[in-house]
Amino acid sequence: MTRLLHHRLDPASRLVRLMFAEYGVTAELEDIKPWAREARLLDINPAGTVPVLFEDGEPPIVGTLAVLHAVEDAYAPTSVPGLIPASPRDKAEMWRLLEWVLIKLNDEVTRYVLEEKIVKRDQRGATPEPGVLRVAKANLGEHLLYFNWLFASREWMAGDDMTLADFALAAHLSSLDYLGDVAWDSSPETRQWYARIKSRPAFRTLLNDRISGMMPSKGYADLDF
Amino acid sequence: MTRLLHHRLDPASRLVRLMFAEYGVTAELEDIKPWAREARLLDINPAGTVPVLFEDGEPPIVGTLAVLHAVEDAYAPTSVPGLIPASPRDKAEMWRLLEWVLIKLNDEVTRYVLEEKIVKRDQRGATPEPGVLRVAKANLGEHLLYFNWLFASREWMAGDDMTLADFALAAHLSSLDYLGDVAWDSSPETRQWYARIKSRPAFRTLLNDRISGMMPSKGYADLDF
């Protein structure tokens, strides 16, 4: 049985869950709070991060890049295009934007929002630092300007076809949206793209997620938000 | 003509230069200071990062993941194993450790050292903040403990064969070593691995690098350091 050690609002785990859903992989999800640094995670991954993928009879597959390559290699259909484009140009554009999301957006926005709103509260019942959230929000505004500019001329992030880069951005924005941090009204192009990806069957699993003690923002699960 | 826009001490650019050397790719190197945010970089890459790869008649290939996949796809030999292992297990271990270096080591060590010692000095003639360097040094010590533990039972980072993960770590440690920040004496296992990779012909290009106004540390270019 395929099994994924994950946190429900961890964007990298969400990216993998979107791949599973898109490729029709049935996987058992096991929740963990990576910041609690439990032995069941650290023994497998001293970096203390999720996702970790388990396949029968194989050693655990650890980390975002390892898991996404493993899922792509094992489950991408051969008959229709997968989530990594075949043409060198489209592929390069996909990796550029995947890196943008996984590193730059995470580094300037998502990690701070999750740390302030989820980790701090869970670890010490502390409230978020308003100054940090303000900077993260301003940074997200800059990122959305860029994404709006991209989506003004493209249907999908890296071009004409949906790719892993779309799933990565959707994963990050969906986590931020759960926490009510996305200003959709001022981002019409990105909103239109998000509405399209949100209505895919693959997205349903994310929209049903709930974090204990914290309800999602109003439009989180609405396809018409 | 293959051309790379890079900074000499940028670890991701160094990783690509090691791939070039290993695969016998002749490339023209064009220096840039990414932190100066020149139009010739931002027009191509709004993220403002290097490396950027140019191939005749093709749009620029932007970002670490895009460039390393493009170089691997275009230049890896088909007759002998390339730098990305073929077996799923070895491949997963390679990506796990590549991610460790490119994200975790960079995030906890390299970015701070480069910012304090190179960027600050270049931008405003400022001296490094001792507190920041102290934390980066302590973090590097923790990373080296883990690398020592790995190399105590493995010849190469991800197992029996040299992979991209070795090049990534060598790229980061070589930048830190230029600045005199690696405590080789207390890291015998990692030192032994570094001596082995440093003596490869592919490494020569890095050992000849000099940054204007800043000489490398004493043992930087010595194969017997």
Short mmCIF file of C-alpha atoms in Angstrom, two decimals:
data_model
loop_
_atom_site.label_atom_id
_atom_site.label_comp_id
_atom_site.label_asym_id
_atom_site.label_seq_id
_atom_site.Cartn_x
_atom_site.Cartn_y
_atom_site.Cartn_z
CA MET A 1 0.00 0.00 0.00
CA THR A 2 1.31 3.45 -0.91
CA ARG A 3 1.51 5.64 2.19
CA LEU A 4 2.36 9.33 2.65
CA LEU A 5 3.58 10.92 5.85
CA HIS A 6 2.36 14.50 5.59
CA HIS A 7 0.88 17.58 7.23
CA ARG A 8 -2.45 18.76 5.86
CA LEU A 9 -1.35 22.34 5.29
CA ASP A 10 2.21 21.57 4.23
CA PRO A 11 2.36 22.79 0.62
CA ALA A 12 4.93 20.24 -0.54
CA SER A 13 2.75 17.42 0.82
CA ARG A 14 -0.26 18.97 -0.93
CA LEU A 15 1.66 19.02 -4.21
CA VAL A 16 2.23 15.27 -3.87
CA ARG A 17 -1.42 14.63 -2.97
CA LEU A 18 -2.47 16.52 -6.11
CA MET A 19 -0.16 14.28 -8.16
CA PHE A 20 -1.68 11.18 -6.52
CA ALA A 21 -5.20 12.35 -7.34
CA GLU A 22 -4.29 13.31 -10.89
CA TYR A 23 -2.57 9.97 -11.55
CA GLY A 24 -5.23 7.92 -9.77
CA VAL A 25 -2.92 6.66 -7.02
CA THR A 26 -4.71 5.46 -3.88
CA ALA A 27 -2.52 6.33 -0.91
CA GLU A 28 -2.97 6.13 2.82
CA LEU A 29 -2.28 9.50 4.44
CA GLU A 30 -0.62 9.64 7.84
CA ASP A 31 -0.71 13.01 9.62
CA ILE A 32 2.31 14.35 11.45
CA LYS A 33 3.40 17.71 12.84
CA PRO A 34 6.96 17.99 11.53
CA TRP A 35 7.80 20.74 14.03
CA ALA A 36 7.17 18.32 16.93
CA ARG A 37 10.29 16.44 15.78
CA GLU A 38 8.98 12.98 16.65
CA ALA A 39 11.33 10.01 16.39
CA ARG A 40 9.06 8.34 13.79
CA LEU A 41 9.96 11.20 11.43
CA LEU A 42 13.55 12.02 12.48
CA ASP A 43 14.64 8.36 12.34
CA ILE A 44 13.67 8.35 8.67
CA ASN A 45 14.47 11.95 7.79
CA PRO A 46 16.97 13.81 9.98
CA ALA A 47 15.99 16.99 8.11
CA GLY A 48 12.62 16.67 9.85
CA THR A 49 10.57 17.57 6.78
CA VAL A 50 7.58 16.06 5.01
CA PRO A 51 6.54 14.59 2.62
CA VAL A 52 7.87 11.05 3.08
CA LEU A 53 6.57 8.38 0.73
CA PHE A 54 6.39 4.67 1.59
CA GLU A 55 6.01 1.98 -1.04
CA ASP A 56 5.78 -1.72 -0.13
CA GLY A 57 9.19 -3.35 0.30
CA GLU A 58 11.12 -0.16 -0.49
CA PRO A 59 13.08 2.20 1.75
CA PRO A 60 11.21 5.47 2.50
CA ILE A 61 11.45 8.18 -0.15
CA VAL A 62 12.28 11.43 1.58
CA GLY A 63 11.85 15.05 0.58
CA THR A 64 9.93 16.99 -2.02
CA LEU A 65 12.21 16.47 -5.02
CA ALA A 66 12.73 12.77 -4.33
CA VAL A 67 9.00 12.14 -3.87
CA LEU A 68 7.87 14.08 -6.90
CA HIS A 69 10.38 12.36 -9.15
CA ALA A 70 9.44 8.95 -7.71
CA VAL A 71 5.71 9.55 -8.19
CA GLU A 72 6.27 10.85 -11.72
CA ASP A 73 8.49 7.87 -12.62
CA ALA A 74 6.15 5.29 -11.13
CA TYR A 75 2.71 6.64 -11.96
CA ALA A 76 2.76 9.13 -14.85
CA PRO A 77 0.71 7.69 -17.71
CA THR A 78 2.68 6.82 -20.80
CA SER A 79 -0.22 7.30 -23.20
CA VAL A 80 -1.03 10.95 -22.40
CA PRO A 81 1.31 13.79 -21.35
CA GLY A 82 2.23 13.71 -17.65
CA LEU A 83 2.85 16.68 -15.40
CA ILE A 84 6.45 17.15 -16.54
CA PRO A 85 6.46 18.37 -20.18
CA ALA A 86 8.45 16.44 -22.75
CA SER A 87 9.67 19.37 -24.85
CA PRO A 88 12.91 20.90 -23.53
CA ARG A 89 11.53 24.48 -23.63
CA ASP A 90 8.33 23.69 -21.77
CA LYS A 91 10.22 21.52 -19.31
CA ALA A 92 12.70 24.31 -18.52
CA GLU A 93 9.86 26.76 -18.00
CA MET A 94 8.13 24.27 -15.71
CA TRP A 95 11.25 23.80 -13.54
CA ARG A 96 11.85 27.56 -13.43
CA LEU A 97 8.38 28.18 -12.04
CA LEU A 98 8.37 25.13 -9.78
CA GLU A 99 11.58 26.46 -8.23
CA TRP A 100 10.00 29.91 -7.95
CA VAL A 101 7.16 28.46 -5.92
CA LEU A 102 9.01 25.85 -3.85
CA ILE A 103 11.89 28.15 -2.95
CA LYS A 104 11.10 31.84 -3.51
CA LEU A 105 7.39 31.93 -2.66
CA ASN A 106 7.96 29.58 0.26
CA ASP A 107 10.91 31.61 1.49
CA GLU A 108 9.20 34.97 1.27
CA VAL A 109 5.62 34.09 2.16
CA THR A 110 4.36 30.60 2.98
CA ARG A 111 6.91 29.52 5.60
CA TYR A 112 6.28 32.66 7.66
CA VAL A 113 2.51 32.41 7.51
CA LEU A 114 2.55 28.73 8.51
CA GLU A 115 5.10 29.35 11.28
CA GLU A 116 3.14 32.26 12.73
CA LYS A 117 -0.38 30.88 12.37
CA ILE A 118 0.08 27.13 12.82
CA VAL A 119 3.39 26.18 14.43
CA LYS A 120 3.53 28.91 17.12
CA ARG A 121 -0.04 28.31 18.18
CA ASP A 122 0.45 24.55 18.36
CA GLN A 123 3.81 24.66 20.14
CA ARG A 124 3.20 27.33 22.74
CA GLY A 125 -0.31 28.66 22.28
CA ALA A 126 1.30 31.88 21.07
CA THR A 127 -0.40 34.38 18.80
CA PRO A 128 1.11 35.39 15.44
CA GLU A 129 3.52 38.33 15.26
CA PRO A 130 1.62 41.05 13.31
CA GLY A 131 4.83 42.54 11.86
CA VAL A 132 5.89 39.23 10.35
CA LEU A 133 2.45 38.61 8.85
CA ARG A 134 2.44 42.13 7.40
CA VAL A 135 5.72 41.54 5.58
CA ALA A 136 4.55 38.11 4.35
CA LYS A 137 1.34 39.70 3.05
CA ALA A 138 3.22 42.46 1.23
CA ASN A 139 5.54 39.84 -0.29
CA LEU A 140 2.56 37.74 -1.39
CA GLY A 141 1.16 40.84 -3.10
CA GLU A 142 4.35 41.12 -5.17
CA HIS A 143 4.23 37.44 -6.09
CA LEU A 144 0.58 37.72 -7.13
CA LEU A 145 1.44 40.64 -9.41
CA TYR A 146 3.89 38.39 -11.19
CA PHE A 147 1.47 35.46 -11.35
CA ASN A 148 -1.27 37.79 -12.69
CA TRP A 149 1.11 38.95 -15.37
CA LEU A 150 1.88 35.32 -16.31
CA PHE A 151 -1.76 34.23 -16.38
CA ALA A 152 -2.75 37.25 -18.49
CA SER A 153 -1.05 35.54 -21.43
CA ARG A 154 -1.10 31.85 -20.52
CA GLU A 155 -3.74 29.35 -19.63
CA TRP A 156 -1.41 27.42 -17.34
CA MET A 157 1.66 28.46 -15.44
CA ALA A 158 4.31 27.14 -17.80
CA GLY A 159 2.29 27.49 -21.03
CA ASP A 160 -0.56 25.69 -22.76
CA ASP A 161 -0.61 22.59 -20.57
CA MET A 162 -1.11 22.01 -16.87
CA THR A 163 2.17 20.92 -15.22
CA LEU A 164 3.73 20.29 -11.83
CA ALA A 165 4.32 24.04 -11.55
CA ASP A 166 0.55 24.59 -11.47
CA PHE A 167 0.18 21.96 -8.75
CA ALA A 168 2.98 23.58 -6.75
CA LEU A 169 1.43 27.04 -6.89
CA ALA A 170 -2.05 25.64 -6.22
CA ALA A 171 -0.68 23.77 -3.21
CA HIS A 172 0.89 26.92 -1.74
CA LEU A 173 -2.05 29.20 -2.48
CA SER A 174 -4.51 26.66 -1.11
CA SER A 175 -2.63 26.51 2.22
CA LEU A 176 -2.54 30.30 2.37
CA ASP A 177 -6.20 30.43 1.36
CA TYR A 178 -7.18 28.06 4.17
CA LEU A 179 -5.74 30.67 6.53
CA GLY A 180 -7.51 33.51 4.72
CA ASP A 181 -4.35 35.11 3.39
CA VAL A 182 -5.01 35.43 -0.33
CA ALA A 183 -6.48 38.72 -1.61
CA TRP A 184 -8.38 37.19 -4.53
CA ASP A 185 -10.26 40.42 -5.32
CA SER A 186 -7.09 42.19 -6.39
CA SER A 187 -5.78 39.19 -8.37
CA PRO A 188 -8.35 38.45 -11.08
CA GLU A 189 -6.01 36.55 -13.44
CA THR A 190 -4.66 34.30 -10.72
CA ARG A 191 -8.17 33.84 -9.33
CA GLN A 192 -9.43 32.68 -12.70
CA TRP A 193 -6.61 30.14 -12.96
CA TYR A 194 -7.22 29.02 -9.36
CA ALA A 195 -10.95 28.56 -10.01
CA ARG A 196 -10.06 26.34 -12.96
CA ILE A 197 -7.60 24.16 -11.06
CA LYS A 198 -9.80 24.09 -7.95
CA SER A 199 -12.68 22.57 -9.90
CA ARG A 200 -10.61 19.60 -11.03
CA PRO A 201 -11.51 16.31 -9.33
CA ALA A 202 -7.88 16.05 -8.12
CA PHE A 203 -8.41 19.08 -5.92
CA ARG A 204 -11.29 17.66 -3.86
CA THR A 205 -9.06 15.94 -1.35
CA LEU A 206 -7.51 19.26 -0.34
CA LEU A 207 -10.82 21.07 -0.04
CA ASN A 208 -12.05 18.53 2.51
CA ASP A 209 -9.05 19.10 4.81
CA ARG A 210 -9.70 20.54 8.23
CA ILE A 211 -7.12 21.45 10.88
CA SER A 212 -8.27 20.84 14.44
CA GLY A 213 -9.32 24.04 16.19
CA MET A 214 -9.00 26.16 13.07
CA MET A 215 -11.74 26.41 10.48
CA PRO A 216 -10.80 27.35 6.91
CA SER A 217 -11.52 30.81 5.53
CA LYS A 218 -15.00 31.40 4.12
CA GLY A 219 -14.41 30.69 0.43
CA TYR A 220 -11.81 27.95 0.95
CA ALA A 221 -13.90 25.04 -0.26
CA ASP A 222 -16.20 26.97 -2.60
CA LEU A 223 -15.63 26.47 -6.30
CA ASP A 224 -17.27 29.86 -6.79
CA PHE A 225 -15.24 31.98 -4.36
CA MET B 1 28.02 28.52 -28.11
CA THR B 2 26.85 27.44 -24.65
CA ARG B 3 26.98 30.36 -22.24
CA LEU B 4 26.38 30.58 -18.48
CA LEU B 5 25.46 33.73 -16.59
CA HIS B 6 26.87 33.12 -13.11
CA HIS B 7 28.63 34.41 -10.03
CA ARG B 8 31.94 32.76 -9.16
CA LEU B 9 31.01 31.98 -5.58
CA ASP B 10 27.35 31.19 -6.19
CA PRO B 11 27.05 27.51 -5.23
CA ALA B 12 24.25 26.71 -7.69
CA SER B 13 26.35 28.16 -10.54
CA ARG B 14 29.32 26.11 -9.33
CA LEU B 15 27.20 22.97 -9.39
CA VAL B 16 26.44 23.62 -13.07
CA ARG B 17 30.10 24.36 -13.87
CA LEU B 18 31.05 21.03 -12.29
CA MET B 19 28.48 19.30 -14.53
CA PHE B 20 29.93 21.08 -17.57
CA ALA B 21 33.44 19.97 -16.70
CA GLU B 22 32.37 16.41 -15.95
CA TYR B 23 30.41 16.12 -19.20
CA GLY B 24 33.05 17.89 -21.29
CA VAL B 25 30.86 20.86 -22.19
CA THR B 26 32.77 23.97 -23.25
CA ALA B 27 30.84 26.99 -22.03
CA GLU B 28 31.51 30.69 -21.98
CA LEU B 29 31.13 32.08 -18.47
CA GLU B 30 29.70 35.55 -17.98
CA ASP B 31 30.10 37.05 -14.50
CA ILE B 32 27.29 38.95 -12.83
CA LYS B 33 26.50 40.14 -9.32
CA PRO B 34 22.88 39.02 -8.91
CA TRP B 35 22.36 41.34 -5.92
CA ALA B 36 23.03 44.39 -8.17
CA ARG B 37 19.73 43.57 -9.93
CA GLU B 38 20.91 44.63 -13.39
CA ALA B 39 18.37 44.73 -16.21
CA ARG B 40 20.36 42.16 -18.22
CA LEU B 41 19.48 39.63 -15.49
CA LEU B 42 16.04 40.83 -14.37
CA ASP B 43 14.72 41.03 -17.95
CA ILE B 44 15.44 37.33 -18.29
CA ASN B 45 14.80 36.23 -14.73
CA PRO B 46 12.56 38.40 -12.55
CA ALA B 47 13.61 36.23 -9.58
CA GLY B 48 17.06 37.79 -9.98
CA THR B 49 18.95 34.56 -9.44
CA VAL B 50 21.74 32.73 -11.27
CA PRO B 51 22.53 30.40 -12.99
CA VAL B 52 21.02 31.21 -16.38
CA LEU B 53 21.99 29.00 -19.30
CA PHE B 54 22.03 30.14 -22.93
CA GLU B 55 22.07 27.72 -25.85
CA ASP B 56 22.14 28.89 -29.47
CA GLY B 57 18.69 29.64 -30.83
CA GLU B 58 16.90 28.72 -27.60
CA PRO B 59 15.23 30.89 -24.95
CA PRO B 60 17.33 31.27 -21.77
CA ILE B 61 17.07 28.44 -19.24
CA VAL B 62 16.55 29.96 -15.83
CA GLY B 63 17.12 28.65 -12.32
CA THR B 64 18.99 25.80 -10.72
CA LEU B 65 16.49 22.99 -11.30
CA ALA B 66 15.80 24.00 -14.92
CA VAL B 67 19.50 24.27 -15.74
CA LEU B 68 20.57 21.04 -14.11
CA HIS B 69 17.81 19.09 -15.83
CA ALA B 70 18.63 20.75 -19.18
CA VAL B 71 22.36 19.98 -18.85
CA GLU B 72 21.65 16.40 -17.79
CA ASP B 73 19.20 15.88 -20.68
CA ALA B 74 21.47 17.42 -23.29
CA TYR B 75 24.93 16.28 -22.23
CA ALA B 76 24.84 13.21 -19.97
CA PRO B 77 26.60 10.38 -21.76
CA THR B 78 24.40 7.48 -22.73
CA SER B 79 27.17 4.88 -22.61
CA VAL B 80 28.25 5.36 -18.97
CA PRO B 81 26.15 6.32 -15.93
CA GLY B 82 25.44 10.05 -15.66
CA LEU B 83 25.17 12.08 -12.49
CA ILE B 84 21.53 11.12 -11.87
CA PRO B 85 21.35 7.43 -10.93
CA ALA B 86 19.11 5.13 -12.91
CA SER B 87 17.93 2.88 -10.08
CA PRO B 88 14.87 4.25 -8.24
CA ARG B 89 16.46 3.80 -4.79
CA ASP B 90 19.72 5.54 -5.64
CA LYS B 91 17.86 8.25 -7.49
CA ALA B 92 15.60 8.97 -4.49
CA GLU B 93 18.61 9.13 -2.19
CA MET B 94 20.34 11.50 -4.62
CA TRP B 95 17.35 13.88 -4.72
CA ARG B 96 16.97 13.73 -0.93
CA LEU B 97 20.56 14.86 -0.44
CA LEU B 98 20.54 17.34 -3.29
CA GLU B 99 17.52 18.98 -1.65
CA TRP B 100 19.31 18.88 1.71
CA VAL B 101 22.19 20.85 0.22
CA LEU B 102 20.32 23.23 -2.11
CA ILE B 103 17.64 24.12 0.43
CA LYS B 104 18.61 23.23 4.01
CA LEU B 105 22.37 23.85 3.93
CA ASN B 106 21.86 26.96 1.83
CA ASP B 107 19.12 28.20 4.13
CA GLU B 108 20.99 27.62 7.36
CA VAL B 109 24.57 28.36 6.33
CA THR B 110 25.66 29.38 2.83
CA ARG B 111 23.23 32.22 2.11
CA TYR B 112 24.18 33.99 5.35
CA VAL B 113 27.92 33.63 4.85
CA LEU B 114 27.72 34.93 1.26
CA GLU B 115 25.39 37.77 2.25
CA GLU B 116 27.61 38.88 5.13
CA LYS B 117 31.01 38.42 3.50
CA ILE B 118 30.37 39.19 -0.17
CA VAL B 119 27.12 41.07 -0.78
CA LYS B 120 27.30 43.53 2.14
CA ARG B 121 30.89 44.44 1.39
CA ASP B 122 30.18 44.92 -2.29
CA GLN B 123 26.98 46.89 -1.84
CA ARG B 124 27.88 49.23 0.97
CA GLY B 125 31.42 48.45 2.03
CA ALA B 126 29.93 47.09 5.26
CA THR B 127 31.64 44.53 7.47
CA PRO B 128 29.98 41.21 8.32
CA GLU B 129 27.74 40.94 11.38
CA PRO B 130 29.65 38.67 13.83
CA GLY B 131 26.44 37.30 15.39
CA VAL B 132 25.11 36.12 12.05
CA LEU B 133 28.41 34.48 11.11
CA ARG B 134 28.53 32.77 14.51
CA VAL B 135 25.12 31.18 13.98
CA ALA B 136 26.00 30.16 10.41
CA LYS B 137 29.22 28.56 11.70
CA ALA B 138 27.38 26.64 14.42
CA ASN B 139 24.82 25.45 11.84
CA LEU B 140 27.59 24.37 9.49
CA GLY B 141 29.07 22.34 12.35
CA GLU B 142 25.77 20.44 12.68
CA HIS B 143 25.62 19.81 8.94
CA LEU B 144 29.20 18.54 8.91
CA LEU B 145 28.40 16.09 11.71
CA TYR B 146 25.69 14.64 9.49
CA PHE B 147 27.92 14.56 6.40
CA ASN B 148 30.70 12.90 8.44
CA TRP B 149 28.23 10.27 9.55
CA LEU B 150 27.18 9.67 5.92
CA PHE B 151 30.74 9.48 4.61
CA ALA B 152 31.76 7.08 7.38
CA SER B 153 29.80 4.38 5.58
CA ARG B 154 29.67 5.58 1.97
CA GLU B 155 32.21 6.51 -0.63
CA TRP B 156 29.92 9.07 -2.24
CA MET B 157 27.06 11.06 -0.86
CA ALA B 158 24.19 8.96 -2.16
CA GLY B 159 26.00 5.61 -2.20
CA ASP B 160 28.63 3.86 -4.30
CA ASP B 161 28.63 6.29 -7.22
CA MET B 162 29.33 9.98 -7.56
CA THR B 163 26.11 11.89 -8.29
CA LEU B 164 24.74 15.41 -8.57
CA ALA B 165 24.39 15.43 -4.77
CA ASP B 166 28.19 15.24 -4.47
CA PHE B 167 28.57 18.13 -6.89
CA ALA B 168 26.00 20.16 -4.97
CA LEU B 169 27.75 19.65 -1.64
CA ALA B 170 31.17 20.23 -3.20
CA ALA B 171 29.88 23.45 -4.74
CA HIS B 172 28.61 24.75 -1.40
CA LEU B 173 31.63 23.67 0.63
CA SER B 174 34.02 25.09 -1.97
CA SER B 175 32.35 28.51 -1.74
CA LEU B 176 32.48 28.39 2.04
CA ASP B 177 36.08 27.15 1.88
CA TYR B 178 37.10 30.07 -0.35
CA LEU B 179 35.95 32.29 2.51
CA GLY B 180 37.78 30.17 5.10
CA ASP B 181 34.63 28.92 6.79
CA VAL B 182 35.07 25.15 6.79
CA ALA B 183 36.64 23.52 9.87
CA TRP B 184 38.27 20.64 8.01
CA ASP B 185 40.27 19.49 11.05
CA SER B 186 37.17 18.46 12.93
CA SER B 187 35.55 16.81 9.89
CA PRO B 188 37.89 14.01 8.79
CA GLU B 189 35.31 11.96 6.87
CA THR B 190 34.00 14.92 4.91
CA ARG B 191 37.56 16.14 4.34
CA GLN B 192 38.54 12.80 2.84
CA TRP B 193 35.56 12.90 0.48
CA TYR B 194 36.32 16.54 -0.41
CA ALA B 195 39.97 15.71 -1.16
CA ARG B 196 38.77 13.00 -3.53
CA ILE B 197 36.31 15.20 -5.40
CA LYS B 198 38.70 18.17 -5.38
CA SER B 199 41.34 16.17 -7.21
CA ARG B 200 39.03 15.41 -10.12
CA PRO B 201 39.83 17.30 -13.34
CA ALA B 202 36.29 18.73 -13.27
CA PHE B 203 37.14 20.66 -10.13
CA ARG B 204 40.05 22.66 -11.55
CA THR B 205 37.90 25.41 -12.95
CA LEU B 206 36.61 26.25 -9.46
CA LEU B 207 40.04 26.21 -7.86
CA ASN B 208 41.27 28.88 -10.27
CA ASP B 209 38.48 31.28 -9.34
CA ARG B 210 39.43 34.56 -7.70
CA ILE B 211 37.08 37.27 -6.45
CA SER B 212 38.41 40.79 -6.86
CA GLY B 213 39.75 42.21 -3.61
CA MET B 214 39.36 38.97 -1.71
CA MET B 215 41.94 36.21 -1.82
CA PRO B 216 40.82 32.65 -1.09
CA SER B 217 41.67 30.96 2.21
CA LYS B 218 45.08 29.28 2.48
CA GLY B 219 44.20 25.72 1.53
CA TYR B 220 41.48 26.60 -0.99
CA ALA B 221 43.31 25.50 -4.12
CA ASP B 222 45.58 22.87 -2.51
CA LEU B 223 44.74 19.26 -3.25
CA ASP B 224 46.55 18.43 -0.01
CA PHE B 225 44.83 20.81 2.39
#
